[in-house]
Amino acid sequence: MNLMVYNTLKRKKEPFEPINEGQVGIYVCGITAYDRCHIGHARSAVVFDVIVRFLRKIGYRVTFVRNFTDIDDKIINRANEEGISTKELAEREIDHFYQDMDALGVLRADIEPRATEHIADIIALIERLIKKGFAYESGGDVYFSVRKFPRYGMLSGRNLEELMAGARIVPGEKKADPLDFALWKSAKPGEPSWESPWGLGRPGWHIECSAMSMKYLGETFDIHGGGLDLAFPHHENEIAQSEAATGKQFVRYWVHNGFVTIKGEKMSKSLGNFITIKDILSQYHPEALRLFLLSKHYRSPLDYSPESLREATSALDRCYKAVYEANEVASMAIKKQRPLPEHVKETVAFIKTLSEKVEMAMADDFNTAKALGSFFEAVRSLNRVVESARKKPSALYKDVMDECVKELFSVSKIFGILSQTPEEYIAKRNMDALSASGLSLDELETLLSERNEARRQKDWKRADEIRDSLSKKGIILKDTPSGTKWSADL
RNA sequence: GGCGGCGUAGCCAAGUGGCUAAGGCGACGGUCUGCAAAACCGUUAUUCCCCGGUUCGAAUCCGGGCGCCGCCUCCA
């Protein structure tokens, strides 16, 4: 398979060739643990989750590293506001992160290093930079000399003159040059700090990612990911620090996901226009959120609206219902071995090409939107087969259904959807609807039997009255040959 | 101001030189049904922001407009 990956460094798609055949090392910048995660964090997490799932699916042995920044200005400020320690705050927010990610079905990374547990590695890297003349100590701080690294700006497409124009000299900083950035910050009174050759202090934000990524993946590794907003200055600084220290290329492929916007504007903490993952999940199924996040190419902006989540929910419902119906057909006790019609055989053959199509789409710079298109085509095809099976039953449908469902599940694992059985999914949706309706199961069943009695007597007025009143409460009735079924207003 | 991206149906969204412009949501008509619902079938972009150009051929390449967004400061 020819995997093509858009590399921010080259500004184009290029063939993916890992350093070691069959193996991929990938590092993704995780969160700064000081607050609840919002949909933007969910996008980054889900995008790289799917990338990792896909790489594994096509046979790569992947080492996935995602860090936690657990010491930083924002953490210190927030901890002070709340009157708790930075450690307590970080622990709490990391717990929240795991709650959100577990709910979203985002797999754990293989290694999840924290900055505060890698102080020695960070100090060693800074010392290496000082020794090579790329960094200098100044009043307890250590800074990186940007001008000593001529390739600075290679990732973000900037040059030093442009950067100088925008650079500000902040009073109180001890930099020799406004372009320089901090590797180590001396401790202010009351701040958490660690011993270092330059006195008590703490690491700057950028250096931790260089130290931790190289520790676990080597001095040159395959993929480094993160949100597009990290490209400058964070990733630019990582390149400078790492390559200055090692003299080697740091990362081969830089992969950046686009933002989640809301009413066309970037969702961010600073604008205050964010919606937390927790809030979304209190209203929508986690897989609906995944579907929404994967509905557009990962590099493009993605606009959030409640409507978009409702659409994703409808689409997800359709997938689960299709599998549910297929399972039901497969479990029907049919003796007759009526041969399957030609068009059914063709449709089944079509469904079986799904994996291949999805893998092709994903191999083209992880085109989840295209891949999902194929997935939905297969869902419709499956429904078509179910329709045929219901019209002219045959025992031969059982194996066919099982094969089709297996194909769908195999692909849905890449997206991280359909992780529940359709029975679980539908039961949960129904129970949610029931509790929202304010009725007990007994009350509902009483109404249903009353309606069935009315229908038996062809009292359509009464029957429709009951159906309408339930519909207003979010419960939909379906009169099927095997009796009346109720379900959530899916 | 510098750098980068985007503009495809009612909405969301693939497609970057040539098969009928994927797919989702919605809407409408049909099959089914007592009527519905679900599902299926059909319809919903002769055309891809506008104007020029290149080409046998362009949504796709080039030039020029218009509009929107992001980065340049912490941000996934």
Coordinates of C-alpha atoms (C1' of nucleotides) in Angstrom, one line a residue:
Chain A
M1 CA 0.0 0.0 0.0
N2 CA 1.2 3.4 -1.0
L3 CA 0.6 5.7 2.0
M4 CA 0.7 9.4 1.3
V5 CA 1.1 11.9 4.1
Y6 CA 0.9 15.7 4.0
N7 CA 4.0 16.9 5.6
T8 CA 3.7 20.5 6.9
L9 CA 7.5 20.7 6.6
K10 CA 7.4 20.3 2.9
R11 CA 3.9 21.7 2.4
K12 CA 2.9 18.8 0.2
K13 CA 1.8 15.2 0.3
E14 CA 4.6 12.7 0.1
P15 CA 5.0 9.0 0.2
F16 CA 5.4 7.7 3.8
E17 CA 8.6 5.9 4.4
P18 CA 9.3 5.0 8.0
I19 CA 12.8 4.9 9.3
N20 CA 12.5 1.3 10.2
E21 CA 10.6 -1.0 7.8
G22 CA 7.2 -1.9 9.3
Q23 CA 7.6 0.3 12.3
V24 CA 6.3 3.8 13.1
G25 CA 7.2 6.1 16.0
I26 CA 4.7 8.9 16.5
Y27 CA 4.6 11.7 19.1
V28 CA 1.6 13.9 19.6
C29 CA 1.5 16.9 21.8
G30 CA -1.0 16.2 24.5
I31 CA -2.8 18.7 26.8
T32 CA -1.7 21.2 29.3
A33 CA -3.5 19.9 32.3
Y34 CA -5.2 23.0 33.8
D35 CA -8.8 22.8 32.6
R36 CA -11.5 20.7 30.9
C37 CA -10.9 19.6 27.3
H38 CA -13.1 21.1 24.6
I39 CA -14.1 19.9 21.2
G40 CA -10.9 21.1 19.7
H41 CA -8.9 18.8 22.0
A42 CA -11.4 16.0 21.0
R43 CA -10.6 16.6 17.3
S44 CA -6.9 16.3 17.8
A45 CA -7.2 13.2 20.0
V46 CA -9.7 11.5 17.6
V47 CA -7.8 12.3 14.5
F48 CA -4.5 10.9 15.8
D49 CA -6.4 8.0 17.4
V50 CA -7.7 7.1 13.9
I51 CA -4.3 7.6 12.3
V52 CA -2.8 5.2 14.8
R53 CA -5.6 2.7 14.4
F54 CA -5.2 2.8 10.7
L55 CA -1.4 2.4 10.7
R56 CA -1.8 -0.7 12.9
K57 CA -4.6 -2.0 10.7
I58 CA -2.3 -2.0 7.7
G59 CA 0.4 -3.8 9.6
Y60 CA 2.7 -1.2 11.1
R61 CA 4.0 -1.8 14.6
V62 CA 3.3 1.6 16.1
T63 CA 4.9 3.3 19.1
F64 CA 2.5 6.1 20.1
V65 CA 3.7 8.7 22.6
R66 CA 1.4 11.4 23.9
N67 CA 2.6 13.7 26.7
F68 CA 1.0 15.6 29.5
T69 CA 2.3 19.1 30.3
D70 CA 1.8 19.1 34.0
I71 CA 3.9 22.2 34.9
D72 CA 3.5 25.5 33.2
D73 CA 2.4 29.1 33.8
K74 CA -1.2 28.4 33.2
I75 CA -1.2 25.6 35.6
I76 CA 0.5 27.7 38.3
N77 CA -1.9 30.5 37.8
R78 CA -5.0 28.3 37.9
A79 CA -3.7 26.4 40.9
N80 CA -3.2 29.7 42.7
E81 CA -6.7 30.9 41.9
E82 CA -8.2 27.7 43.2
G83 CA -5.9 27.6 46.2
I84 CA -4.6 24.1 45.4
S85 CA -1.2 22.7 44.4
T86 CA -0.1 22.5 40.8
K87 CA 0.2 18.7 41.3
E88 CA -3.4 18.4 42.6
L89 CA -4.7 20.5 39.7
A90 CA -2.8 18.6 37.1
E91 CA -3.8 15.2 38.6
R92 CA -7.5 16.3 38.5
E93 CA -7.4 17.5 34.9
I94 CA -5.5 14.4 33.8
D95 CA -8.3 12.4 35.4
H96 CA -10.8 14.5 33.5
F97 CA -8.9 13.9 30.3
Y98 CA -9.0 10.2 30.8
Q99 CA -12.8 10.3 31.5
D100 CA -13.4 12.2 28.3
M101 CA -11.1 10.1 26.2
D102 CA -12.3 6.8 27.5
A103 CA -15.9 7.9 26.8
L104 CA -14.8 8.9 23.3
G105 CA -13.1 5.6 22.7
V106 CA -9.7 7.2 22.2
L107 CA -7.2 4.5 22.9
R108 CA -4.4 5.1 25.4
A109 CA -1.0 6.0 24.0
D110 CA 1.7 3.4 24.5
I111 CA 3.7 5.9 26.5
E112 CA 2.2 8.9 28.2
P113 CA 5.1 10.8 29.8
R114 CA 4.7 13.8 32.1
A115 CA 7.0 16.8 32.1
T116 CA 7.6 16.7 35.9
E117 CA 8.7 13.1 35.7
H118 CA 11.4 13.9 33.1
I119 CA 13.2 16.8 34.7
A120 CA 16.5 15.0 34.6
D121 CA 16.1 14.3 30.8
I122 CA 15.2 17.9 30.2
I123 CA 18.2 19.3 32.2
A124 CA 20.5 16.9 30.3
L125 CA 19.2 18.2 27.0
I126 CA 19.6 21.9 28.1
E127 CA 23.2 21.2 29.2
R128 CA 23.9 19.7 25.9
L129 CA 22.6 22.8 24.2
I130 CA 24.7 25.1 26.4
K131 CA 27.8 23.0 25.8
K132 CA 27.3 23.3 22.0
G133 CA 26.8 27.1 22.3
F134 CA 23.1 27.1 21.3
A135 CA 21.9 28.2 24.8
Y136 CA 23.0 30.4 27.6
E137 CA 22.2 31.0 31.2
S138 CA 21.1 34.4 32.3
G139 CA 20.2 35.2 35.9
G140 CA 18.9 31.6 36.7
D141 CA 17.0 31.3 33.4
V142 CA 18.3 29.5 30.3
Y143 CA 17.5 30.7 26.8
F144 CA 17.9 29.2 23.3
S145 CA 19.8 31.5 20.9
V146 CA 17.5 31.4 17.9
R147 CA 20.0 33.2 15.7
K148 CA 22.6 30.4 16.2
F149 CA 20.2 28.0 14.4
P150 CA 20.0 29.3 10.8
R151 CA 17.2 26.9 9.8
Y152 CA 14.8 28.5 12.3
G153 CA 11.5 29.1 10.6
M154 CA 11.7 26.1 8.3
L155 CA 8.4 24.6 9.6
S156 CA 6.3 27.7 9.8
G157 CA 7.8 29.4 6.7
R158 CA 9.1 32.5 8.5
N159 CA 12.4 34.2 8.4
L160 CA 14.1 35.9 11.3
E161 CA 13.5 39.5 10.0
E162 CA 9.8 38.9 9.9
L163 CA 9.9 37.5 13.4
M164 CA 12.0 40.4 14.6
A165 CA 9.3 42.8 13.3
G166 CA 6.7 41.2 15.6
A167 CA 9.0 40.4 18.5
R168 CA 8.5 42.5 21.7
I169 CA 10.9 43.1 24.4
V170 CA 9.1 42.2 27.6
P171 CA 10.4 44.2 30.6
G172 CA 12.0 41.9 33.2
E173 CA 13.1 39.2 30.7
K174 CA 16.7 38.4 30.7
K175 CA 17.0 37.4 27.0
A176 CA 20.1 38.5 25.0
D177 CA 17.8 38.7 21.9
P178 CA 14.1 39.2 21.7
L179 CA 13.8 36.1 19.5
D180 CA 15.2 33.8 22.1
F181 CA 12.9 31.5 24.1
A182 CA 13.2 30.0 27.5
L183 CA 14.4 26.5 28.1
W184 CA 14.5 26.8 31.9
K185 CA 12.8 29.4 34.1
S186 CA 14.1 30.3 37.5
A187 CA 11.6 29.8 40.3
K188 CA 9.7 32.7 41.7
P189 CA 8.8 32.5 45.4
G190 CA 6.2 30.0 46.1
E191 CA 6.3 28.3 42.7
P192 CA 7.1 24.6 42.4
S193 CA 10.7 24.1 41.4
W194 CA 13.4 21.6 40.8
E195 CA 17.1 21.6 41.4
S196 CA 19.2 22.4 38.4
P197 CA 22.8 23.5 37.5
W198 CA 21.2 27.0 37.2
G199 CA 19.5 27.0 40.6
L200 CA 15.9 26.2 41.5
G201 CA 13.5 26.4 38.5
R202 CA 11.3 24.6 36.1
P203 CA 11.4 23.7 32.4
G204 CA 10.0 25.9 29.6
W205 CA 7.2 24.5 27.6
H206 CA 9.0 23.6 24.4
I207 CA 11.9 21.7 25.8
E208 CA 9.8 19.0 27.4
C209 CA 8.5 17.7 24.1
S210 CA 12.0 17.5 22.6
A211 CA 13.3 15.7 25.7
M212 CA 10.5 13.2 26.0
S213 CA 9.9 12.5 22.3
M214 CA 13.6 11.8 21.7
K215 CA 13.9 9.7 24.9
Y216 CA 11.1 7.3 23.8
L217 CA 11.4 7.5 20.0
G218 CA 15.0 8.3 19.3
E219 CA 16.8 11.4 18.0
T220 CA 15.0 11.1 14.7
F221 CA 11.5 9.7 14.5
D222 CA 8.7 9.3 12.0
I223 CA 5.7 11.4 12.8
H224 CA 5.1 14.3 15.1
G225 CA 1.5 15.6 15.4
G226 CA -0.5 18.2 17.0
G227 CA -2.9 21.1 16.4
L228 CA -2.1 23.5 13.7
D229 CA -1.7 26.3 16.3
L230 CA 1.3 24.4 17.7
A231 CA 3.3 24.6 14.5
F232 CA 4.5 28.0 15.5
P233 CA 6.2 28.6 17.8
H234 CA 6.0 25.3 19.7
H235 CA 7.0 22.9 17.0
E236 CA 9.4 25.3 15.4
N237 CA 11.2 25.6 18.7
E238 CA 11.2 21.8 19.2
I239 CA 13.0 21.5 15.8
A240 CA 15.5 24.1 16.8
Q241 CA 16.3 22.6 20.2
S242 CA 16.4 19.0 19.0
E243 CA 18.4 19.5 15.8
A244 CA 20.8 21.9 17.5
A245 CA 21.5 19.3 20.2
T246 CA 21.8 16.2 18.0
G247 CA 22.9 17.6 14.6
K248 CA 20.3 15.2 13.1
Q249 CA 16.9 15.6 11.5
F250 CA 14.4 15.6 14.4
V251 CA 11.1 14.5 12.7
R252 CA 10.4 13.2 9.2
Y253 CA 6.7 14.0 8.9
W254 CA 4.9 16.8 10.6
V255 CA 1.2 16.3 10.7
H256 CA -1.1 19.1 11.9
N257 CA -4.9 18.9 12.4
G258 CA -7.1 21.9 11.7
F259 CA -9.2 23.7 14.2
V260 CA -12.7 23.3 15.3
T261 CA -14.5 26.5 14.7
I262 CA -17.8 27.8 16.0
K263 CA -19.8 30.2 13.9
G264 CA -16.7 30.4 11.7
E265 CA -14.3 31.4 14.5
K266 CA -11.6 29.3 16.1
M267 CA -12.8 27.6 19.3
S268 CA -10.3 28.5 22.0
K269 CA -9.9 29.0 25.7
S270 CA -8.8 32.6 25.0
L271 CA -11.9 33.5 23.0
G272 CA -14.1 31.7 25.6
N273 CA -16.3 30.2 22.8
F274 CA -15.6 26.6 23.6
I275 CA -17.8 23.7 24.5
T276 CA -16.4 20.9 26.6
I277 CA -16.3 17.3 25.7
K278 CA -18.2 16.6 28.9
D279 CA -21.1 18.9 27.8
I280 CA -21.3 17.4 24.4
L281 CA -21.4 13.8 25.8
S282 CA -24.2 14.7 28.1
Q283 CA -26.3 15.3 25.1
Y284 CA -24.9 13.2 22.3
H285 CA -23.5 9.7 21.8
P286 CA -19.7 9.7 21.8
E287 CA -19.6 7.9 18.5
A288 CA -21.7 10.7 17.0
L289 CA -19.0 13.1 18.1
R290 CA -16.4 10.9 16.5
L291 CA -18.4 10.7 13.3
F292 CA -18.7 14.5 13.3
L293 CA -15.0 15.0 13.9
L294 CA -14.1 12.6 11.1
S295 CA -16.6 14.0 8.6
K296 CA -14.1 16.5 7.2
H297 CA -10.5 16.1 6.2
Y298 CA -8.3 16.5 9.3
R299 CA -6.4 19.5 8.0
S300 CA -9.4 21.7 7.2
P301 CA -11.3 23.8 9.7
L302 CA -14.4 22.1 11.0
D303 CA -17.4 24.2 12.1
Y304 CA -19.3 23.0 15.2
S305 CA -23.0 23.5 15.6
P306 CA -25.7 21.6 17.5
E307 CA -27.2 20.8 14.1
S308 CA -24.0 19.1 13.0
L309 CA -24.1 16.8 16.0
R310 CA -27.7 15.9 15.4
E311 CA -26.9 15.1 11.8
A312 CA -24.1 12.8 12.9
T313 CA -26.5 11.2 15.4
S314 CA -28.9 10.4 12.6
A315 CA -26.2 8.9 10.5
L316 CA -24.9 6.8 13.4
D317 CA -28.4 5.6 14.1
R318 CA -28.7 4.4 10.6
C319 CA -25.5 2.4 10.9
Y320 CA -26.6 0.6 14.0
K321 CA -30.1 0.0 12.7
A322 CA -28.7 -1.6 9.6
V323 CA -26.5 -4.0 11.5
Y324 CA -29.4 -4.7 13.9
E325 CA -31.7 -5.6 11.0
A326 CA -29.0 -7.7 9.4
N327 CA -28.5 -9.7 12.6
E328 CA -32.2 -10.2 12.9
V329 CA -32.5 -11.5 9.4
A330 CA -29.5 -13.8 10.0
S331 CA -31.2 -15.2 13.1
M332 CA -34.5 -16.1 11.4
A333 CA -35.1 -19.8 11.3
I334 CA -35.5 -20.4 7.6
K335 CA -35.3 -23.9 6.2
K336 CA -35.7 -23.2 2.6
Q337 CA -32.5 -23.0 0.6
R338 CA -33.8 -20.7 -2.1
P339 CA -30.9 -19.5 -4.2
L340 CA -30.0 -15.8 -3.8
P341 CA -30.9 -13.5 -6.6
E342 CA -28.1 -12.2 -8.8
H343 CA -28.5 -8.6 -7.7
V344 CA -28.1 -9.7 -4.0
K345 CA -24.9 -11.5 -4.9
E346 CA -23.6 -8.4 -6.6
T347 CA -24.5 -6.2 -3.7
V348 CA -22.8 -8.6 -1.3
A349 CA -19.7 -8.6 -3.4
F350 CA -19.7 -4.8 -3.4
I351 CA -19.9 -4.7 0.4
K352 CA -16.9 -7.0 0.6
T353 CA -14.8 -4.4 -1.2
L354 CA -15.4 -2.0 1.6
S355 CA -12.1 -2.6 3.5
E356 CA -10.1 -2.1 0.4
K357 CA -11.9 1.1 -0.5
V358 CA -11.6 2.5 3.0
E359 CA -7.9 1.6 3.2
M360 CA -7.3 3.3 -0.2
A361 CA -9.0 6.5 1.1
M362 CA -7.2 6.4 4.4
A363 CA -3.9 5.8 2.6
D364 CA -4.4 9.1 0.8
D365 CA -3.4 11.4 3.7
F366 CA -6.0 9.8 6.0
N367 CA -9.0 10.9 4.1
T368 CA -11.7 10.0 6.6
A369 CA -14.4 11.9 4.8
K370 CA -13.9 9.8 1.7
A371 CA -13.6 6.6 3.7
L372 CA -16.8 7.3 5.5
G373 CA -18.5 7.9 2.2
S374 CA -17.7 4.3 1.2
F375 CA -18.8 3.1 4.6
F376 CA -22.2 4.6 4.2
E377 CA -22.5 3.2 0.7
A378 CA -21.9 -0.2 2.2
V379 CA -24.5 0.5 4.9
R380 CA -27.1 1.3 2.3
S381 CA -26.2 -1.9 0.4
L382 CA -26.6 -3.9 3.5
N383 CA -30.1 -2.5 4.0
R384 CA -30.8 -3.5 0.4
V385 CA -29.8 -7.1 1.1
V386 CA -31.9 -7.1 4.3
E387 CA -34.9 -5.9 2.2
S388 CA -34.5 -8.7 -0.3
A389 CA -34.1 -11.3 2.5
R390 CA -37.3 -10.1 4.1
K391 CA -39.2 -10.3 0.9
K392 CA -38.0 -13.7 -0.2
P393 CA -36.4 -15.4 2.8
S394 CA -33.8 -18.1 2.3
A395 CA -31.5 -20.0 4.7
L396 CA -28.6 -18.8 2.5
Y397 CA -28.9 -15.3 3.8
K398 CA -27.5 -16.2 7.2
D399 CA -23.9 -16.6 6.1
V400 CA -24.2 -13.7 3.7
M401 CA -25.4 -11.4 6.5
D402 CA -22.7 -12.5 8.8
E403 CA -20.0 -11.8 6.2
C404 CA -21.4 -8.4 5.5
V405 CA -21.7 -7.4 9.1
K406 CA -18.2 -8.7 9.7
E407 CA -16.9 -6.5 6.9
L408 CA -18.6 -3.4 8.3
F409 CA -17.3 -4.1 11.8
S410 CA -13.8 -4.6 10.6
V411 CA -13.8 -1.1 9.0
S412 CA -15.7 0.6 11.8
K413 CA -12.9 -0.3 14.1
I414 CA -10.6 2.1 12.2
F415 CA -13.1 5.0 12.8
G416 CA -13.8 3.8 16.3
I417 CA -17.5 3.6 15.8
L418 CA -20.0 0.7 16.1
S419 CA -18.1 -0.4 19.2
Q420 CA -21.3 -1.4 20.9
T421 CA -23.6 -4.2 19.8
P422 CA -26.6 -2.8 18.0
E423 CA -28.7 -4.2 20.7
E424 CA -26.8 -2.3 23.4
Y425 CA -26.9 0.9 21.4
I426 CA -30.6 0.7 20.6
A427 CA -31.5 -0.4 24.1
K428 CA -29.6 2.5 25.5
R429 CA -31.2 5.0 23.1
N430 CA -34.6 3.6 24.0
M431 CA -34.0 3.7 27.7
D432 CA -32.8 7.3 27.4
A433 CA -36.0 8.2 25.5
L434 CA -38.2 6.4 28.0
S435 CA -36.7 8.2 30.9
A436 CA -37.0 11.5 29.0
S437 CA -40.6 10.8 28.3
G438 CA -41.4 10.6 32.0
L439 CA -43.2 7.3 31.6
S440 CA -42.4 4.1 33.3
L441 CA -42.0 0.9 31.4
D442 CA -45.2 -0.4 32.9
E443 CA -47.1 2.7 31.9
L444 CA -45.8 2.4 28.3
E445 CA -46.7 -1.2 28.1
T446 CA -50.2 -0.5 29.3
L447 CA -50.6 2.1 26.6
L448 CA -49.3 -0.3 24.0
S449 CA -51.7 -3.0 24.9
E450 CA -54.5 -0.5 25.0
R451 CA -53.6 0.6 21.5
N452 CA -53.3 -2.9 20.2
E453 CA -56.7 -3.7 21.5
A454 CA -58.0 -0.5 19.8
R455 CA -56.3 -1.6 16.6
R456 CA -57.8 -5.0 16.8
Q457 CA -61.2 -3.3 16.9
K458 CA -60.2 -1.0 14.1
D459 CA -60.6 2.0 16.4
W460 CA -58.0 3.9 14.5
K461 CA -58.8 7.2 16.2
R462 CA -57.9 5.9 19.6
A463 CA -54.9 4.0 18.3
D464 CA -53.6 7.1 16.6
E465 CA -54.2 9.2 19.6
I466 CA -52.0 7.0 21.7
R467 CA -49.3 6.9 19.0
D468 CA -49.4 10.7 18.7
S469 CA -49.2 11.4 22.4
L470 CA -46.2 9.0 22.7
S471 CA -44.5 10.6 19.7
K472 CA -44.8 14.0 21.4
K473 CA -42.9 12.4 24.3
G474 CA -40.1 11.2 22.0
I475 CA -41.2 7.6 21.6
I476 CA -41.9 6.3 18.1
L477 CA -44.1 3.3 17.4
K478 CA -43.5 0.8 14.6
D479 CA -46.2 -1.7 13.7
T480 CA -44.4 -4.6 12.2
P481 CA -45.5 -8.1 11.3
S482 CA -44.0 -9.4 14.5
G483 CA -45.9 -6.9 16.6
T484 CA -45.7 -3.2 17.7
K485 CA -42.2 -2.0 18.5
W486 CA -41.3 1.2 20.3
S487 CA -38.1 3.1 20.0
A488 CA -36.4 6.4 20.7
D489 CA -37.2 9.1 18.2
L490 CA -34.0 8.3 16.3
Chain B
rG1 C1' 1.7 44.3 7.0
rG2 C1' 4.1 39.1 6.3
rC3 C1' 3.0 33.8 5.7
rG4 C1' -0.7 29.9 4.9
rG5 C1' -5.6 28.0 3.9
rC6 C1' -10.6 28.0 2.0
rG7 C1' -15.1 29.3 -1.3
rU8 C1' -18.8 22.4 -4.7
rA9 C1' -26.8 21.2 -4.0
rG10 C1' -31.3 23.9 1.2
rC11 C1' -27.2 22.5 5.0
rC12 C1' -22.5 19.5 5.8
rA13 C1' -18.8 17.4 2.6
rA14 C1' -15.3 14.2 -1.0
rG15 C1' -13.3 15.0 -5.6
rU16 C1' -7.2 18.9 -7.9
rG17 C1' -6.9 17.9 -15.9
rG18 C1' -11.1 13.5 -19.3
rC19 C1' -15.7 7.5 -16.7
rU20 C1' -23.0 9.4 -14.8
rA21 C1' -19.5 15.8 -9.7
rA22 C1' -18.9 10.4 -3.8
rG23 C1' -21.2 10.3 0.9
rG24 C1' -24.2 12.4 5.1
rC25 C1' -28.4 15.4 6.9
rG26 C1' -32.9 17.5 5.2
rA27 C1' -37.0 17.9 1.6
rC28 C1' -40.4 15.9 -2.0
rG29 C1' -42.8 11.6 -4.8
rG30 C1' -43.3 6.1 -4.8
rU31 C1' -43.3 0.9 -2.5
rC32 C1' -44.9 -1.1 2.3
rU33 C1' -48.9 0.2 6.0
rG34 C1' -55.7 0.9 8.4
rC35 C1' -52.8 5.5 8.4
rA36 C1' -47.9 6.0 10.0
rA37 C1' -42.7 4.8 11.3
rA38 C1' -38.3 2.3 9.7
rA39 C1' -36.2 0.4 5.3
rC40 C1' -36.0 0.3 0.0
rC41 C1' -36.7 2.9 -4.9
rG42 C1' -36.8 7.7 -7.4
rU43 C1' -36.2 13.1 -7.5
rU44 C1' -33.3 17.2 -5.3
rA45 C1' -25.5 20.8 -8.6
rU46 C1' -26.1 20.6 -17.2
rU47 C1' -22.6 22.6 -12.9
rC48 C1' -18.4 23.7 -8.8
rC49 C1' -17.7 32.5 -5.8
rC50 C1' -16.9 36.1 -10.2
rC51 C1' -14.0 37.5 -14.7
rG52 C1' -10.3 36.3 -18.2
rG53 C1' -6.6 32.7 -20.1
rU54 C1' -4.0 27.8 -21.2
rU55 C1' -5.9 23.0 -23.3
rC56 C1' -9.1 18.7 -28.0
rG57 C1' -11.0 18.8 -22.8
rA58 C1' -10.9 22.4 -16.2
rA59 C1' -14.6 22.4 -10.3
rU60 C1' -9.4 20.7 -10.9
rC61 C1' -3.8 24.5 -14.1
rC62 C1' -2.5 30.1 -14.8
rG63 C1' -3.7 35.5 -14.1
rG64 C1' -6.9 39.1 -11.9
rG65 C1' -11.0 40.2 -8.6
rC66 C1' -14.6 39.4 -4.4
rG67 C1' -15.6 37.0 0.2
rC68 C1' -14.3 34.1 4.6
rC69 C1' -10.7 31.9 8.1
rG70 C1' -6.0 30.8 10.6
rC71 C1' -0.8 31.8 12.2
rC72 C1' 2.6 35.8 13.3
rU73 C1' 1.4 36.1 21.8
rC74 C1' -0.6 31.1 25.6
rC75 C1' -3.9 27.8 22.7
rA76 C1' -5.5 20.8 20.0

